[in-house]
Amino acid sequence: MYRDHTRQVKIGDRVIGGGSPVLIQSMTNTRTEDVEATAAQILRLEEAGCDIIRSTVPNMEAAKAIGEIKKRIHIPLVADIHFDYKMAIAAMENGADKIRINPGNIGSKENVAAVVSVAKERNIPIRVGVNSGSLERQLVEKYGGVTAEGIVESALDKVKMIEDLDYTNLVISIKSSDVLMCIKAHEILAEKTDYPLHVGITEAGTLWSGNIKSSIGLGIILYEGIGDTIRVSLTGDPVEEVRSARLLLRTLGLRKGGIEVVSCPTCGRTKIDLIGLANQVEAMVADIPLDGIKVAVMGCAVNGPGEAREADIGIAGGVGEGLLIKKGEIIRKVPEEDLLSVLRDELLHWEA
Ligand code: SF4
């Protein structure tokens, strides 16, 4: 596993790299300078399981808000900077736990040096981020277009720029909305560096397409042992990003946590509103602080009980009612309208 051999980088009180658990990140979509709204969103993200949060810092007001936001939250805050190196410095002076910059777009070497000097003074990690969309012209020409090789070379050039300033407290991210290019770029990069990698598929799309693209892209990259921290990018509520990231990591066996819901696809035998019920169950379990429990929501008494027995608790639908199955045993019949509340009650009083 590449991730077992990456360098460890400390972000606030969290550690990424060197075989640490893969951490989940997301990004606020409030105006960062609106302290109330930004802190409220971060608290919702924390509750959903976010480990590290990033907020854009496009102006001095936003940089100054960092200190206030940090007083109200419990996870490390990363400042996302584009173009203005002074914002990177201000963000660090106001308590950012990490900054994310593309050294290629914050101006001269002197600007990069000024940022690195403050980072070094305060031992603040820098995430060097490169996107396929902003690949330098000479690399596009060298590789005959935007390619995985070009993205990697661009990222390593930026890393070298910072290493030459005698600073190595770094994380690298390379992003592309082209899933296959993104996978290839990570494979190449992981061979060439031992800095921890922040992995994501950029501009992945809406909840539906973003989840599919991220599952394929991140799923393959993570399965290959690459990636120390991830963000699932979705056009939607960032809480959904965190939920998707958790499910992705849990499915790959990389993180534990939360209740897993399995449900059958329904067929002509289904005689209850199983689709509605499965969605309600999934939403209901999100708030229950149990780990490693599997809940089965099955549509009928033919195959349902068998599948539900494999889970810790489950229901198998009948006509206007369902069987409640717990640890392999049929416990009782429950009217359809009570299935959700009975299941919730069982989980709230769960004894391992
Ligand atoms: S569990 Fe029953 S209802 Fe669900 S798909 Fe299988 S046979 Fe159909």
Coordinates of C-alpha atoms and ligand atoms in Angstrom, one line a residue:
M1 CA 0.0 0.0 0.0
Y2 CA 1.5 3.3 -1.1
R3 CA -0.4 5.1 1.7
D4 CA 1.5 3.0 4.4
H5 CA 4.7 4.6 3.3
T6 CA 3.8 8.2 2.8
R7 CA 5.2 10.9 5.1
Q8 CA 3.0 11.9 7.9
V9 CA 1.6 15.5 7.9
K10 CA -0.1 17.0 10.9
I11 CA -3.1 19.2 10.2
G12 CA -4.3 20.7 13.4
D13 CA -4.9 17.7 15.7
R14 CA -5.3 15.3 12.7
V15 CA -2.6 13.3 11.0
I16 CA -2.6 12.2 7.3
G17 CA -0.2 9.9 5.7
G18 CA 2.1 7.1 6.9
G19 CA -0.7 4.6 7.2
S20 CA -3.1 6.8 9.2
P21 CA -6.8 6.3 8.4
V22 CA -7.9 8.0 5.2
L23 CA -9.5 11.3 6.3
I24 CA -12.6 12.8 4.9
Q25 CA -12.6 16.4 3.7
S26 CA -15.2 18.8 2.4
M27 CA -15.5 22.4 1.5
T28 CA -17.9 25.0 2.8
N29 CA -20.0 26.8 0.3
T30 CA -21.0 29.8 2.5
R31 CA -19.3 33.2 2.2
T32 CA -16.4 32.5 4.5
E33 CA -16.6 36.0 6.0
D34 CA -20.1 35.1 7.2
V35 CA -18.8 33.6 10.4
E36 CA -22.2 32.4 11.7
A37 CA -23.2 30.7 8.5
T38 CA -19.8 29.1 7.9
A39 CA -19.4 27.8 11.4
A40 CA -23.0 26.4 11.4
Q41 CA -22.3 24.6 8.2
I42 CA -19.0 23.2 9.5
L43 CA -20.8 21.9 12.6
R44 CA -23.3 20.1 10.4
L45 CA -20.3 18.6 8.5
E46 CA -18.6 17.5 11.7
E47 CA -21.7 15.7 12.7
A48 CA -21.8 14.0 9.4
G49 CA -18.3 12.7 9.9
C50 CA -16.1 15.4 8.2
D51 CA -12.5 15.2 9.5
I52 CA -11.0 18.4 7.9
I53 CA -12.8 21.3 6.4
R54 CA -11.7 23.8 3.7
S55 CA -13.0 27.3 3.2
T56 CA -12.1 29.7 0.4
V57 CA -10.3 32.8 1.4
P58 CA -10.7 35.3 -1.4
N59 CA -10.4 38.5 0.6
M60 CA -9.0 40.0 3.8
E61 CA -12.4 39.8 5.5
A62 CA -12.5 36.1 5.0
A63 CA -9.0 35.7 6.3
K64 CA -9.9 37.6 9.4
A65 CA -13.0 35.4 9.9
I66 CA -10.9 32.3 10.3
G67 CA -10.0 33.0 13.9
E68 CA -13.7 33.5 14.9
I69 CA -14.8 30.4 12.9
K70 CA -12.1 28.3 14.6
K71 CA -13.4 29.2 18.0
R72 CA -16.7 27.6 17.2
I73 CA -15.7 24.4 15.4
H74 CA -13.7 21.3 16.4
I75 CA -12.0 20.1 13.2
P76 CA -8.9 21.6 11.4
L77 CA -9.6 24.4 8.9
V78 CA -7.8 24.7 5.6
A79 CA -7.7 28.0 3.8
D80 CA -8.1 27.7 0.0
I81 CA -6.2 30.5 -1.8
H82 CA -6.1 31.5 -5.4
F83 CA -4.1 34.3 -7.0
D84 CA -3.4 36.5 -4.0
Y85 CA -0.4 35.3 -1.9
K86 CA -1.3 37.9 0.7
M87 CA -4.4 36.0 1.5
A88 CA -2.4 32.9 2.1
I89 CA -0.2 34.8 4.6
A90 CA -3.3 36.4 6.3
A91 CA -5.0 33.1 6.5
M92 CA -2.0 31.6 8.3
E93 CA -1.7 34.6 10.6
N94 CA -5.4 34.1 11.5
G95 CA -5.0 30.5 12.5
A96 CA -5.5 28.4 9.3
D97 CA -4.3 24.8 10.1
K98 CA -3.2 24.3 6.5
I99 CA -3.3 26.3 3.3
R100 CA -4.1 25.1 -0.2
I101 CA -2.4 26.9 -3.0
N102 CA -1.4 26.4 -6.6
P103 CA 2.1 28.0 -6.6
G104 CA 1.6 28.5 -10.3
N105 CA -1.2 31.0 -9.8
I106 CA 0.0 33.2 -6.9
G107 CA 2.4 35.2 -8.9
S108 CA 6.2 35.4 -8.8
K109 CA 8.7 33.2 -7.0
E110 CA 9.1 35.9 -4.4
N111 CA 5.4 35.6 -3.6
V112 CA 5.7 31.9 -3.2
A113 CA 8.8 32.4 -1.0
A114 CA 6.9 34.9 1.2
V115 CA 4.1 32.3 1.7
V116 CA 6.5 29.5 2.4
S117 CA 8.5 31.7 4.9
V118 CA 5.3 32.2 7.0
A119 CA 4.3 28.5 6.7
K120 CA 7.8 27.5 7.9
E121 CA 7.7 29.9 10.8
R122 CA 4.4 28.5 12.0
N123 CA 5.0 24.9 10.8
I124 CA 1.7 25.0 8.8
P125 CA 1.4 22.4 6.0
I126 CA 0.9 23.5 2.5
R127 CA -1.3 21.5 0.1
V128 CA 0.1 22.0 -3.4
G129 CA -3.0 21.7 -5.7
V130 CA -2.9 21.3 -9.4
N131 CA -6.0 21.0 -11.7
S132 CA -5.9 19.7 -15.3
G133 CA -7.9 22.8 -16.3
S134 CA -5.0 25.1 -15.4
L135 CA -2.1 23.0 -16.8
E136 CA 0.7 25.2 -18.1
R137 CA 0.9 25.7 -21.9
Q138 CA 4.4 24.3 -22.2
L139 CA 3.3 21.0 -20.6
V140 CA 0.3 20.8 -22.8
E141 CA 2.6 21.3 -25.8
K142 CA 5.2 18.8 -24.5
Y143 CA 2.7 16.0 -24.0
G144 CA 0.4 16.9 -27.0
G145 CA -2.6 17.9 -24.8
V146 CA -3.7 17.7 -21.3
T147 CA -2.4 14.4 -20.0
A148 CA -1.8 12.5 -16.8
E149 CA 1.9 12.8 -17.3
G150 CA 1.6 16.6 -17.7
I151 CA -0.5 17.0 -14.6
V152 CA 2.1 15.0 -12.6
E153 CA 5.0 16.9 -14.0
S154 CA 3.2 20.2 -13.2
A155 CA 2.5 19.1 -9.6
L156 CA 6.1 17.9 -9.0
D157 CA 7.5 21.2 -10.5
K158 CA 5.5 23.1 -7.9
V159 CA 6.6 20.8 -5.1
K160 CA 10.2 21.3 -6.2
M161 CA 9.7 25.1 -6.1
I162 CA 8.8 24.8 -2.4
E163 CA 11.4 22.1 -1.6
D164 CA 14.0 24.5 -3.0
L165 CA 12.8 27.0 -0.3
D166 CA 13.7 24.3 2.2
Y167 CA 10.2 23.3 3.1
T168 CA 8.7 19.8 3.0
N169 CA 5.6 20.0 5.1
L170 CA 3.5 19.3 2.1
V171 CA 0.5 17.4 0.7
I172 CA -0.1 17.1 -3.0
S173 CA -3.4 17.1 -4.9
I174 CA -3.8 16.6 -8.6
K175 CA -7.3 16.8 -10.0
S176 CA -9.1 16.2 -13.3
S177 CA -12.7 15.8 -14.1
D178 CA -11.7 13.1 -16.6
V179 CA -11.9 10.0 -14.3
L180 CA -9.6 7.8 -16.2
M181 CA -6.9 10.5 -16.6
C182 CA -7.2 11.2 -12.9
I183 CA -6.6 7.5 -12.0
K184 CA -3.6 7.3 -14.3
A185 CA -2.1 10.5 -12.9
H186 CA -2.4 9.2 -9.4
E187 CA -0.8 5.9 -10.3
I188 CA 2.2 7.8 -11.9
L189 CA 2.4 10.3 -9.0
A190 CA 2.3 7.6 -6.3
E191 CA 5.4 6.0 -7.9
K192 CA 7.3 9.2 -7.9
T193 CA 6.6 10.7 -4.5
D194 CA 6.1 9.9 -0.8
Y195 CA 4.2 13.0 0.1
P196 CA 0.7 12.2 1.2
L197 CA -1.9 12.7 -1.5
H198 CA -5.3 14.4 -1.2
V199 CA -7.5 12.7 -3.8
G200 CA -10.6 13.9 -5.5
I201 CA -12.4 14.0 -8.8
T202 CA -12.9 17.6 -9.6
E203 CA -16.1 19.0 -11.1
A204 CA -17.6 15.6 -10.7
G205 CA -21.2 16.9 -11.1
T206 CA -24.5 16.6 -9.3
L207 CA -25.3 14.2 -6.5
W208 CA -26.1 11.5 -9.0
S209 CA -23.3 11.8 -11.6
G210 CA -20.8 13.0 -9.0
N211 CA -21.3 10.0 -6.8
I212 CA -20.9 7.6 -9.7
K213 CA -17.8 9.4 -11.0
S214 CA -16.2 9.7 -7.6
S215 CA -17.0 6.1 -6.7
I216 CA -15.3 4.9 -9.8
G217 CA -12.3 7.3 -9.6
L218 CA -11.7 7.4 -5.9
G219 CA -12.7 3.7 -5.5
I220 CA -10.0 2.5 -8.0
I221 CA -7.3 4.9 -6.7
L222 CA -8.0 4.0 -3.0
Y223 CA -8.2 0.3 -3.8
E224 CA -4.7 0.6 -5.4
G225 CA -3.5 1.8 -2.0
I226 CA -3.2 5.4 -3.1
G227 CA -4.6 8.4 -1.3
D228 CA -4.3 9.6 2.3
T229 CA -7.3 12.0 2.4
I230 CA -10.2 12.4 0.1
R231 CA -13.0 14.8 -0.9
V232 CA -16.0 13.7 -2.9
S233 CA -16.9 16.8 -4.9
L234 CA -20.6 17.2 -5.5
T235 CA -22.8 20.0 -6.7
G236 CA -25.0 20.1 -3.7
D237 CA -25.1 20.2 0.1
P238 CA -21.5 19.5 1.3
V239 CA -23.0 17.2 3.9
E240 CA -23.8 14.8 1.0
E241 CA -20.1 14.8 0.1
V242 CA -19.2 13.6 3.6
R243 CA -21.9 10.9 3.6
S244 CA -20.7 9.7 0.2
A245 CA -17.1 9.7 1.4
R246 CA -17.9 7.7 4.5
L247 CA -19.8 5.1 2.5
L248 CA -17.0 4.9 -0.1
L249 CA -14.4 4.3 2.6
R250 CA -16.6 1.9 4.5
T251 CA -17.3 -0.1 1.3
L252 CA -13.6 -0.4 0.7
G253 CA -12.9 -1.5 4.3
L254 CA -10.8 1.6 4.9
R255 CA -12.9 3.2 7.7
K256 CA -15.5 1.9 10.1
G257 CA -18.4 3.8 11.4
G258 CA -22.1 4.2 10.9
I259 CA -24.9 1.8 10.2
E260 CA -25.0 0.1 6.8
V261 CA -28.3 -0.3 5.2
V262 CA -28.8 -3.0 2.6
S263 CA -32.1 -3.3 0.7
C264 CA -33.5 -5.4 -2.1
P265 CA -34.2 -4.0 -5.5
T266 CA -37.9 -4.8 -5.2
C267 CA -39.8 -7.0 -7.7
G268 CA -43.3 -8.2 -8.4
R269 CA -43.4 -9.9 -5.0
T270 CA -43.0 -6.6 -3.1
K271 CA -46.3 -5.7 -1.5
I272 CA -45.2 -2.8 0.7
D273 CA -43.8 0.6 -0.1
L274 CA -40.2 -0.7 0.2
I275 CA -38.6 2.0 -1.9
G276 CA -40.1 4.7 0.4
L277 CA -39.2 2.7 3.5
A278 CA -35.6 2.0 2.5
N279 CA -35.0 5.7 1.9
Q280 CA -36.6 6.6 5.2
V281 CA -34.5 3.9 7.0
E282 CA -31.3 5.3 5.4
A283 CA -32.1 8.8 6.5
M284 CA -33.1 7.6 10.0
V285 CA -29.9 5.6 10.7
A286 CA -27.7 8.6 9.7
D287 CA -28.2 10.1 13.2
I288 CA -27.8 6.9 15.3
P289 CA -24.3 6.6 16.7
L290 CA -23.8 2.9 16.2
D291 CA -20.8 1.3 14.5
G292 CA -20.6 -1.7 12.3
I293 CA -24.3 -2.6 12.4
K294 CA -26.0 -3.9 9.2
V295 CA -29.7 -3.3 8.7
A296 CA -31.6 -5.2 5.9
V297 CA -34.7 -3.8 4.3
M298 CA -36.2 -6.6 2.2
G299 CA -39.4 -6.7 0.2
C300 CA -40.9 -10.1 0.8
A301 CA -41.1 -13.2 2.9
V302 CA -39.6 -15.4 0.2
N303 CA -36.1 -14.2 0.0
G304 CA -36.3 -11.5 2.6
P305 CA -35.8 -13.5 5.8
G306 CA -32.7 -15.3 4.4
E307 CA -31.1 -12.0 3.5
A308 CA -32.2 -10.2 6.7
R309 CA -30.7 -13.0 8.7
E310 CA -27.3 -12.1 7.4
A311 CA -27.8 -8.6 8.9
D312 CA -27.9 -7.6 12.5
I313 CA -31.5 -6.5 12.2
G314 CA -33.9 -6.5 9.3
I315 CA -37.4 -6.5 8.0
A316 CA -39.0 -8.6 5.4
G317 CA -42.1 -7.1 3.9
G318 CA -45.5 -8.9 3.7
V319 CA -48.9 -7.6 2.8
G320 CA -49.5 -4.4 4.9
E321 CA -47.0 -5.7 7.4
G322 CA -43.4 -6.9 7.8
L323 CA -41.4 -9.5 9.8
L324 CA -38.9 -8.1 12.2
I325 CA -35.8 -10.2 12.2
K326 CA -33.0 -9.8 14.7
K327 CA -29.7 -11.6 14.8
G328 CA -31.2 -14.3 12.5
E329 CA -34.4 -14.9 14.4
I330 CA -37.9 -13.8 13.4
I331 CA -39.1 -11.7 16.3
R332 CA -42.6 -10.6 15.3
K333 CA -44.9 -9.2 12.7
V334 CA -45.2 -5.4 12.6
P335 CA -47.8 -3.3 10.8
E336 CA -46.3 -1.6 7.7
E337 CA -47.0 1.9 9.2
D338 CA -45.0 1.0 12.3
L339 CA -42.0 -0.6 10.7
L340 CA -39.8 2.5 10.6
S341 CA -40.5 3.5 14.2
V342 CA -40.0 -0.1 15.5
L343 CA -36.7 -0.4 13.7
R344 CA -35.6 3.0 15.1
D345 CA -36.5 2.0 18.5
E346 CA -34.6 -1.3 18.2
L347 CA -31.5 0.5 17.1
L348 CA -31.7 3.2 19.8
H349 CA -31.8 0.4 22.4
W350 CA -29.3 -1.8 20.6
E351 CA -27.2 -4.1 22.8
A352 CA -24.3 -5.8 21.1
Ligands
SF4_1 S1 -36.3 -9.8 -1.5 FE1 -38.3 -10.5 -2.3 S2 -39.2 -8.5 -3.0 FE2 -37.1 -8.2 -2.8 S3 -36.3 -8.5 -4.8 FE3 -36.0 -10.4 -3.6 S4 -37.8 -11.6 -4.1 FE4 -38.3 -9.5 -4.7

